[in-house]
Coordinates of C-alpha atoms in Angstrom, one line a residue:
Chain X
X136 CA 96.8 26.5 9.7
X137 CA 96.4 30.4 11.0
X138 CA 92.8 31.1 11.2
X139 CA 93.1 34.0 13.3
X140 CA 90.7 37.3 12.4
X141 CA 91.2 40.8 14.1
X142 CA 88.3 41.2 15.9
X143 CA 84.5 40.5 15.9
X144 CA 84.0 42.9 12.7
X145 CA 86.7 40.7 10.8
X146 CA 85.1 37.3 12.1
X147 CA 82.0 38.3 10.9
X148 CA 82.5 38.7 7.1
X149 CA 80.2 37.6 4.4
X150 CA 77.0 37.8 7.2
X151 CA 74.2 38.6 5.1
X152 CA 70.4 38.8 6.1
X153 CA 68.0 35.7 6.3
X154 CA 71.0 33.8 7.4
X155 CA 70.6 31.1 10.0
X156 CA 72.8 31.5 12.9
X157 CA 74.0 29.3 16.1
X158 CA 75.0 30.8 18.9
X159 CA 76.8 29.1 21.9
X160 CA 75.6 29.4 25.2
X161 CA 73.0 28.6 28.1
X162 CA 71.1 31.4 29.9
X163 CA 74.0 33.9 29.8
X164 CA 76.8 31.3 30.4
X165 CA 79.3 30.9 27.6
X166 CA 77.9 33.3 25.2
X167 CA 79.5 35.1 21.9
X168 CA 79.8 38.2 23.5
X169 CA 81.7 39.8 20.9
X170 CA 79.9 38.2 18.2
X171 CA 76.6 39.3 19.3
X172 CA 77.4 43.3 19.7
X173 CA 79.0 43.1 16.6
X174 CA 76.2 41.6 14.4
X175 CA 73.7 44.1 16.6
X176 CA 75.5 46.9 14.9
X177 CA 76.3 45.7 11.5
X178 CA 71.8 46.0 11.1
X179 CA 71.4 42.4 9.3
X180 CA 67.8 41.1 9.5
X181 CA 65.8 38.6 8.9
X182 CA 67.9 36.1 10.7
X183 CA 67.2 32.5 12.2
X184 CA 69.1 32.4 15.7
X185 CA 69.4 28.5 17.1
X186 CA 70.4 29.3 20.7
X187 CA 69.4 27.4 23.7
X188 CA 67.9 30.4 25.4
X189 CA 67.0 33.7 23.7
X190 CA 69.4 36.0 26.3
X191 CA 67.6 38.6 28.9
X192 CA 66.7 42.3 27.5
X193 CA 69.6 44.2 25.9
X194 CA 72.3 41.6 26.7
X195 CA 73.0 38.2 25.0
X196 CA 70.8 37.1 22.2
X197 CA 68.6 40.0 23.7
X198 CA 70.7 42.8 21.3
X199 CA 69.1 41.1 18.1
X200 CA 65.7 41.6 19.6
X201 CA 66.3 45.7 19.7
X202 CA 66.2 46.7 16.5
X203 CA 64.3 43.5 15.4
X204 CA 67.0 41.6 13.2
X205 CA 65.9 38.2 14.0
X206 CA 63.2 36.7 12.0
X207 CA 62.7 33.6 13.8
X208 CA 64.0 31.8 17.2
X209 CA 64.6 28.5 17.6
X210 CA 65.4 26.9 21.6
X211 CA 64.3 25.3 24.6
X212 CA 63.5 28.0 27.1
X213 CA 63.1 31.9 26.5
X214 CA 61.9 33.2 29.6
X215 CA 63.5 36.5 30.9
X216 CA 63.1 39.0 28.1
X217 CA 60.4 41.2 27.9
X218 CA 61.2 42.6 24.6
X219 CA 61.1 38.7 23.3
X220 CA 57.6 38.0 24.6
X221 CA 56.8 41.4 23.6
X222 CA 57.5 40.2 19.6
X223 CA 56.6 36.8 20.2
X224 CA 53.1 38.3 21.4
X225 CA 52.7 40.4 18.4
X226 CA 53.8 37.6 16.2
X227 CA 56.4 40.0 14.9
X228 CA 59.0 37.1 15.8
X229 CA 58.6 33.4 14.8
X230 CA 59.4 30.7 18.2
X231 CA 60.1 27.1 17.5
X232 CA 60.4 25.5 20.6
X233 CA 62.3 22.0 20.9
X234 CA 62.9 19.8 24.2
X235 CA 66.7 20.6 24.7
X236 CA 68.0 16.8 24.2
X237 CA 66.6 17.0 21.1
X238 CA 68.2 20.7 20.0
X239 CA 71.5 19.7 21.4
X240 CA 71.5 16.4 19.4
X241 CA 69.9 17.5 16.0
X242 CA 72.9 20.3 16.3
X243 CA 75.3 17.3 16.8
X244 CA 73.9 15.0 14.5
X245 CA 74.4 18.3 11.9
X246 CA 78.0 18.8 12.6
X247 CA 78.2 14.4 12.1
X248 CA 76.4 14.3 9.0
X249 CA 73.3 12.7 10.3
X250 CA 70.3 13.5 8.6
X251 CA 67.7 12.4 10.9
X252 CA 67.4 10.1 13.8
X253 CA 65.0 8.5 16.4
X254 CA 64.3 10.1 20.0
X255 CA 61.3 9.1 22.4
X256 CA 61.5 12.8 23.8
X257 CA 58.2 14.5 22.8
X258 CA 56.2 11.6 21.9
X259 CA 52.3 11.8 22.2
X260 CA 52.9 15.8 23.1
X261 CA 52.4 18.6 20.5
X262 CA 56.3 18.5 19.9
X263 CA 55.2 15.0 17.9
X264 CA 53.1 16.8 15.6
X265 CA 53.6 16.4 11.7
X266 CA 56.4 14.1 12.5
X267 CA 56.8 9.9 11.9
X268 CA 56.7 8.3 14.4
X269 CA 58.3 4.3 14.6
X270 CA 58.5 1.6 18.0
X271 CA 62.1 0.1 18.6
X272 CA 62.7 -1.8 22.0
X273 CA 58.5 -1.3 22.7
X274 CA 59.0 2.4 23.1
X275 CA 57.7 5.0 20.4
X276 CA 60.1 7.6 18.8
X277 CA 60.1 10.3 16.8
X278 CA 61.8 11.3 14.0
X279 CA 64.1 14.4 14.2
X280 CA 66.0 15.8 11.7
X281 CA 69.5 17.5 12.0
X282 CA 70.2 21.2 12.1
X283 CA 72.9 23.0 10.6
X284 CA 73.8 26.9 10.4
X285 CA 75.3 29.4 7.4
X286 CA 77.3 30.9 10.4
X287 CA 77.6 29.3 13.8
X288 CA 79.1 31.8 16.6
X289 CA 81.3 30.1 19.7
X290 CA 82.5 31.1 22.7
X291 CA 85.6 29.1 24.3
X292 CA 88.2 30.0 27.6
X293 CA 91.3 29.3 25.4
X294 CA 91.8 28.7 21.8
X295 CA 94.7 28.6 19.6
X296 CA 95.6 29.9 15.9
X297 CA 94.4 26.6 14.7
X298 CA 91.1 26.9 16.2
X299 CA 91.6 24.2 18.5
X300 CA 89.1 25.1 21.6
X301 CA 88.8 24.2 25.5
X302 CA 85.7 25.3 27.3
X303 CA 85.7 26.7 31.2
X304 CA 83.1 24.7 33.5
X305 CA 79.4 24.7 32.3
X306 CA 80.2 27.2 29.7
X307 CA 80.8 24.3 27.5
X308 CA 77.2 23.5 26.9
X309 CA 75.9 24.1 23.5
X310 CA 79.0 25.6 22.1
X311 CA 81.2 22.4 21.4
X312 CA 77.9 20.9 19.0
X313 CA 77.2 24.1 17.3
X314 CA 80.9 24.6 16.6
X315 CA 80.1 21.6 14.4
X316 CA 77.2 22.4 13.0
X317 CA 78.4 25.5 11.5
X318 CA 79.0 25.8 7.7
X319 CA 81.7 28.8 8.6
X320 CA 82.2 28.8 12.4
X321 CA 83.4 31.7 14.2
X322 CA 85.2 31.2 17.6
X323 CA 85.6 34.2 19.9
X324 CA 88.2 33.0 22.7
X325 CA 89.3 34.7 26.5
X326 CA 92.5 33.6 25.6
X327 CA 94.0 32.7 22.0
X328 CA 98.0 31.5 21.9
X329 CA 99.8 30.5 18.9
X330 CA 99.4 26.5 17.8
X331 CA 101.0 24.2 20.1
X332 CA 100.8 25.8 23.1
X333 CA 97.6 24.0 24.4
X334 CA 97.7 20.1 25.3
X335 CA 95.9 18.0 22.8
X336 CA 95.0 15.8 25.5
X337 CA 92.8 18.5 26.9
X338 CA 90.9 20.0 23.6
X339 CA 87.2 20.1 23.8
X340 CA 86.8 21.1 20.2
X341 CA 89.0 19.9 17.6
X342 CA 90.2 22.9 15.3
X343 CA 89.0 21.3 11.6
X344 CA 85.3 22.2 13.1
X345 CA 86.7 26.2 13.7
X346 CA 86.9 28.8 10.3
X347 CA 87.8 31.9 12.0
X348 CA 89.0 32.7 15.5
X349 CA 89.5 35.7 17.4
X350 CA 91.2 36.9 20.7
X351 CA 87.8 38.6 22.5
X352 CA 88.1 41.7 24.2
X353 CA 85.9 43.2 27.0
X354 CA 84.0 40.2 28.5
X355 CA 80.7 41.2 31.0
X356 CA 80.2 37.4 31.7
X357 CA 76.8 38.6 33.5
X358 CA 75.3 36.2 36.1
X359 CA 71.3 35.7 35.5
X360 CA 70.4 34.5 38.7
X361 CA 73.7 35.2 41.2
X362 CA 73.0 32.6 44.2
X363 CA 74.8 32.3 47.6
X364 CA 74.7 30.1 49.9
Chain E
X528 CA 48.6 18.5 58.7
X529 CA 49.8 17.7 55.0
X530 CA 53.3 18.3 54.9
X531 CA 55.0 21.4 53.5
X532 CA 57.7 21.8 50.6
X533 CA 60.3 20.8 52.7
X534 CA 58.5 17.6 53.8
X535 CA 57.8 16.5 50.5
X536 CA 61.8 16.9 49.7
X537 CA 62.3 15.2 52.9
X538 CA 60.0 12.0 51.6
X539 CA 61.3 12.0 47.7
X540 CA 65.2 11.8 49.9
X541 CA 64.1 8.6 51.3
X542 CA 63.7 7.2 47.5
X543 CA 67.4 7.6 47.2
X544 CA 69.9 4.7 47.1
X545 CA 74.1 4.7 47.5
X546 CA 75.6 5.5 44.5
X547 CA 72.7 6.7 42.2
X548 CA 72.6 9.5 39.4
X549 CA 70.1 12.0 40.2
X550 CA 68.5 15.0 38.1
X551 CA 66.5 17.5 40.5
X552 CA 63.9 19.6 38.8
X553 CA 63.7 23.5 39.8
X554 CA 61.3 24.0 43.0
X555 CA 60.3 21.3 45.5
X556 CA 62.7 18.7 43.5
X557 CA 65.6 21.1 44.3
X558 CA 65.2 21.0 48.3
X559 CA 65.7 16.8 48.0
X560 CA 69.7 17.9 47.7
X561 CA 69.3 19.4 51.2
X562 CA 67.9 15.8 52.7
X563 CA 70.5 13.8 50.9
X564 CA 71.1 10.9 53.9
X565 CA 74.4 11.0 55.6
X566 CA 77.3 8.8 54.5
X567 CA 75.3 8.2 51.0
X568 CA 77.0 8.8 47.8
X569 CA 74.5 10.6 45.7
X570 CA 76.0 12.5 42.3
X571 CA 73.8 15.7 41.1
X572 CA 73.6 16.1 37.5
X573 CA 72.8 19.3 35.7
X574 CA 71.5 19.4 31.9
X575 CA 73.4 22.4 30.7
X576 CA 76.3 19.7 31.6
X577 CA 77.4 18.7 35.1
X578 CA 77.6 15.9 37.0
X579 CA 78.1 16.8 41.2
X580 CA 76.6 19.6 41.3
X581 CA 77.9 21.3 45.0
X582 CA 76.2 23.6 47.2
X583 CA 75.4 27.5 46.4
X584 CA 79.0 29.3 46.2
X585 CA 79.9 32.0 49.2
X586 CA 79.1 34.9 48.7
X587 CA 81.4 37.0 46.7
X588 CA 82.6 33.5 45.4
X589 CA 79.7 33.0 42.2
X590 CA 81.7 32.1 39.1
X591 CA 79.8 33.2 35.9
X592 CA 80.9 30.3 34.2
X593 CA 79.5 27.8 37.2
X594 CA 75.8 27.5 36.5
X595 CA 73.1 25.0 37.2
X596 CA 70.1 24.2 35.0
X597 CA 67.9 26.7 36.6
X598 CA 70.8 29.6 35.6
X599 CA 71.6 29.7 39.4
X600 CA 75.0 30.3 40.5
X601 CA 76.4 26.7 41.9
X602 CA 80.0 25.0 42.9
X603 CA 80.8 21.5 42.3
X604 CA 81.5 18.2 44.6
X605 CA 84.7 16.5 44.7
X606 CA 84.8 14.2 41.5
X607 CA 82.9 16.5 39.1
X608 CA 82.3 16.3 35.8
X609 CA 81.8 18.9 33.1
X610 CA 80.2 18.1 29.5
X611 CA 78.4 19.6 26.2
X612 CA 74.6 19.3 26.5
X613 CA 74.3 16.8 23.9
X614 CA 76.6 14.4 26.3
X615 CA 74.3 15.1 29.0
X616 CA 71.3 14.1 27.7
X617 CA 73.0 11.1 26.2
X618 CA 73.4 10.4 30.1
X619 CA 69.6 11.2 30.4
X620 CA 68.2 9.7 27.4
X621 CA 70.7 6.4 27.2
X622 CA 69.3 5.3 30.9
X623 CA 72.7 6.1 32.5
X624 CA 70.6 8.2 35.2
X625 CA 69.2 6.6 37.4
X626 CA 66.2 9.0 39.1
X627 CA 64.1 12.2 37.9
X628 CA 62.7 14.1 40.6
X629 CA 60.5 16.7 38.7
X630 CA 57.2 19.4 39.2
X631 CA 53.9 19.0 38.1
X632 CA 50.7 20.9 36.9
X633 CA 49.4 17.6 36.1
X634 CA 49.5 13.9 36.5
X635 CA 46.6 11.4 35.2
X636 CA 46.2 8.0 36.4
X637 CA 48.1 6.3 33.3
X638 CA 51.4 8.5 34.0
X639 CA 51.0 11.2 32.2
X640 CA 52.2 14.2 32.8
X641 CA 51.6 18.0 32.4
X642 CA 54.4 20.2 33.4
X643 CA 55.4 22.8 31.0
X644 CA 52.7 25.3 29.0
X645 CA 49.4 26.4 30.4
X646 CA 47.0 27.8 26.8
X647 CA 46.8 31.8 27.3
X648 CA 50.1 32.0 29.5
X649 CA 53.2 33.0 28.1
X650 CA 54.9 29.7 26.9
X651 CA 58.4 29.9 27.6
X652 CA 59.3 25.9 26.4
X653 CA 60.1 22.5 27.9
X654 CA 63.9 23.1 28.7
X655 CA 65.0 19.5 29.0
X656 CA 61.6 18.3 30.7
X657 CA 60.5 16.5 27.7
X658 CA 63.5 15.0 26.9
X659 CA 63.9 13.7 31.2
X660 CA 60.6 12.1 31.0
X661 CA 60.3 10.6 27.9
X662 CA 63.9 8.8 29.3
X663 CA 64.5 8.7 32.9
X664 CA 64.3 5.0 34.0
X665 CA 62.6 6.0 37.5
X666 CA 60.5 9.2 37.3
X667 CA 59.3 10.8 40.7
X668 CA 56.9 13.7 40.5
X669 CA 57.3 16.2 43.8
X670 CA 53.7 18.3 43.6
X671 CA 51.1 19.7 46.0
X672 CA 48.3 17.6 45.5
X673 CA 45.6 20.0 44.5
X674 CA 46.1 23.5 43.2
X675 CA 46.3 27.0 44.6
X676 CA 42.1 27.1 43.7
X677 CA 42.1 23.7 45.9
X678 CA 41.6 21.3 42.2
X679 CA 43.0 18.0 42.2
X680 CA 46.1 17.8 40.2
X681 CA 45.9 14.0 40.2
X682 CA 43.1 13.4 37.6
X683 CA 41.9 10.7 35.3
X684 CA 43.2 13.0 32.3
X685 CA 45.3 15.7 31.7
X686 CA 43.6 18.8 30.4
X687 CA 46.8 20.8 30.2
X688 CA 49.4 20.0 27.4
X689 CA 51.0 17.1 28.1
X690 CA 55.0 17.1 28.7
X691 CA 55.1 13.4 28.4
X692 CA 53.1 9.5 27.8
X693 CA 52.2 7.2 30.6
X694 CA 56.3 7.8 32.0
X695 CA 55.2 8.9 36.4
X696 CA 55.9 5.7 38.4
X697 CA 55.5 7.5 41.8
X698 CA 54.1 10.7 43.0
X699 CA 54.9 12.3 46.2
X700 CA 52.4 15.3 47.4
X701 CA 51.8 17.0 50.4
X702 CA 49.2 14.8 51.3
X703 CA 50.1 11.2 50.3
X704 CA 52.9 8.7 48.5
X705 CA 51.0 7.9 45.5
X706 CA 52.0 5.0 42.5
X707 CA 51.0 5.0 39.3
X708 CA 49.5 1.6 38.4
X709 CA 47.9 -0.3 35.5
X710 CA 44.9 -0.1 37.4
X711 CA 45.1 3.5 38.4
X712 CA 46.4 5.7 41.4
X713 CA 47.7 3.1 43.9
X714 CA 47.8 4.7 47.6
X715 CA 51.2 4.0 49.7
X716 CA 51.5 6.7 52.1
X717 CA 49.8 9.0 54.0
X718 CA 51.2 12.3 55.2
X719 CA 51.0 12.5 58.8
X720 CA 47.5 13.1 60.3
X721 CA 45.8 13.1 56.7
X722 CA 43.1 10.5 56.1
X723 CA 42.5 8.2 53.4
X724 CA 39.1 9.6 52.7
X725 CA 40.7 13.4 52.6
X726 CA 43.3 12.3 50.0
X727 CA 40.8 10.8 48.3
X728 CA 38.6 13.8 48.2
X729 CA 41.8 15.5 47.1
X730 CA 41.6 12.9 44.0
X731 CA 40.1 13.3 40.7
X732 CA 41.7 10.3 38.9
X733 CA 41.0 6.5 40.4
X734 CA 42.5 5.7 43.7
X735 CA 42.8 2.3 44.7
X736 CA 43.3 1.7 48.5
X737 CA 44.2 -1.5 49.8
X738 CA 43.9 -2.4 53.2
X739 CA 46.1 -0.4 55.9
X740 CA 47.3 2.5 54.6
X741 CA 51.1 3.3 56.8
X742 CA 51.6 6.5 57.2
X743 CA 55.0 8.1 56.1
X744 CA 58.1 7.9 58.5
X745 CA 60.7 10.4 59.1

């Protein structure tokens, strides 16, 4: 099945405001590149981002934060962006923060049609809060529920017209989950070759979890904190 | 003299054991990679999804798509492993790792611990801290033992929000080798040329001393 879009503009068809969006990536590593300076442009607001990190000032998730198109953020860690604590400040912009096991498995558990499960992570913190609570194997849980997105936004090293996808190194991260979790899920690929040509031995990503993919064009690949020995 | 960062690193370092599966917080946790004893196997992992986590890359080497938990630019052992997050903290939160070495603002003398949001800062989350200590099966907190305005950080109870339940087994500070006990604080080790009765003055929460205290080796 050819589900091979243009470009960024193509892949992003049918985004609308007040949507809730995942986007792929940690810090800077792995992100939607394309994706993001695309939906910058095309001025849709209101949006719910899922991302791991919230990207630094005017790169990454930090292009939403310019013109104020993101409603609400939900992550782990969002240092490194003064125009995010600047609206988080204000309480222009809503922050739900979640201990990162538990994002990256309520993701998973959206993609695997889980509804909710059991993690100790958070327990007797302010994470716990509002939520039941249950003892298996003398240890107290909570209980988390899965996440799912309207569009869910990847970034992969190679990618075929099938959608199938293999990640580069830690770039991996949260992309291979939210890939799942996406009701339509847009992969933006370094390099995209026709079906067949990549060994199904080595797929990270399985292409029935992949709508749309496109071959990405321009890639910064920033380095937050570059670090020599 | 209590013993600088590198000292603590140095003592946590000793805690390691041939063949274990460590995660290393960011600050004084990150040095123990540097005090890794010779000959010993000891495998790195990174949350964002790496196990063998190398040293910093040349310069001019730094791959964009080779990063460490704290965003840092890394390169990987021999035998490396790369994974999505939500494998990684399966490793973390199914036991498979066998030490956490993390910071502190905070410990109390049930195991508590306060590490990630102090009220009127900017709160920039928990990252995978939470999810480490709620998890690891051996949890080792690297800390100075009082802060910059000379307070104990080893207290009877947190004050600070709390990162996770009754979860520090052992704390190692500048000052001392500390366990955390049903009882209370449960003194090990003292840092060279420190005395019981200044780490005790240096603690809030209950310290129990019994007999000789060693002091650590190195």
């Amino acid at each position: 099945m050819n589900k091979v879009v243009k470009d960024a503009y193509q892949a992003i068809k049918g985004a609308t405001d007040n949507m809730i969006m995942m986007f792929g990536g940690f810090g800077l590593c792995g992100i939607p590149e394309n994706s993001l300076k695309v939906l910058a442009e095309s001025g849709i607001r209101g949006l719910t981002c899922i991302s791991n990190n919230a990207g630094i000032d005017n790169f990454g998730l930090g292009v939403l934060l310019r013109d104020k198109q993101m409603k609400k953020m939900i992550a782990s860690y969002v240092g490194e962006n003064k125009e995010f604590e600047r609206q988080f400040l204000s309480g222009e912009l809503e922050v739900d923060l979640i201990p990162q096991g538990t994002l990256a498995e309520r993701i998973r558990a959206g993609g695997a049609g889980i509804p909710a499960f059991y993690v100790p992570a958070g327990y007797g913190t302010e994470v716990a809060q509002g939520k039941e609570t249950r003892e298996y194997n003398g240890k107290m849980h909570l209980l988390e529920t899965a996440l799912t997105a309207d569009f869910a936004f990847v970034k992969a090293k190679y990618g075929d017209y099938s959608g199938n996808l293999i990640y580069n190194a830690t770039a991996n991260n949260f992309n291979n989950m939210m890939a799942m979790a996406g009701k339509i899920t847009i992969a933006e690929v370094e390099e995209l070759v026709p079906t067949g040509e990549l060994d199904p031995n080595k797929i990270h990503t399985p292409g029935v979890f992949v709508q749309r993919i496109f071959q990405g064009a321009d890639y910064e690949k920033r380095i937050e904190f570059e670090t020599t020995r | 003299m209590a013993l600088d960062k590198n000292g603590i690193a140095k003592r946590i370092a000793q805690e390691l054991k041939d063949g274990y599966y460590v995660n290393l917080g960011i600050g004084i946790p990150t040095l123990v990679a540097n005090y890794i004893p010779q000959g010993m196997e000891v495998t790195l992992q990174s949350e964002n999804g790496l196990l063998g986590i190398g040293p910093f890359p040349e310069k001019g080497n730094a791959d964009a798509d080779l990063i460490n938990a704290g965003k840092q630019t890394i390169t990987t052992t021999s035998g490396a492993a790369f994974f999505d997050s939500a494998t990684s903290f399966a490793m973390i939160r199914g036991g498979h790792i066998d030490l956490t070495v993390l910071g502190a603002f905070e410990i109390s003398e049930n195991g508590d611990i306060a590490s990630w949001k102090i009220p009127g800062k900017l709160v920039k989350g928990m990252g995978g801290a939470m999810d480490l200590v709620a998890s690891a099966k051996n949890i080792i907190v690297a800390t100075t033992h009082t802060n910059r305005k000379g307070e104990s950080k080893l207290l009877k109870n947190c004050t600070l929000p709390l990162t996770g339940v009754n979860c520090v087994k052992r704390i190692v500070t500048d000052m001392a080798v500390i366990d955390v006990t049903s009882e209370g604080f449960k003194l090990i080790e003292k840092a060279p040329g420190v005395s019981v009765e200044e780490i005790q003055k240096a603690t809030e929460g209950k310290l129990i001393v019994e007999g000789d205290i060693p002091e650590m080796k190195f």
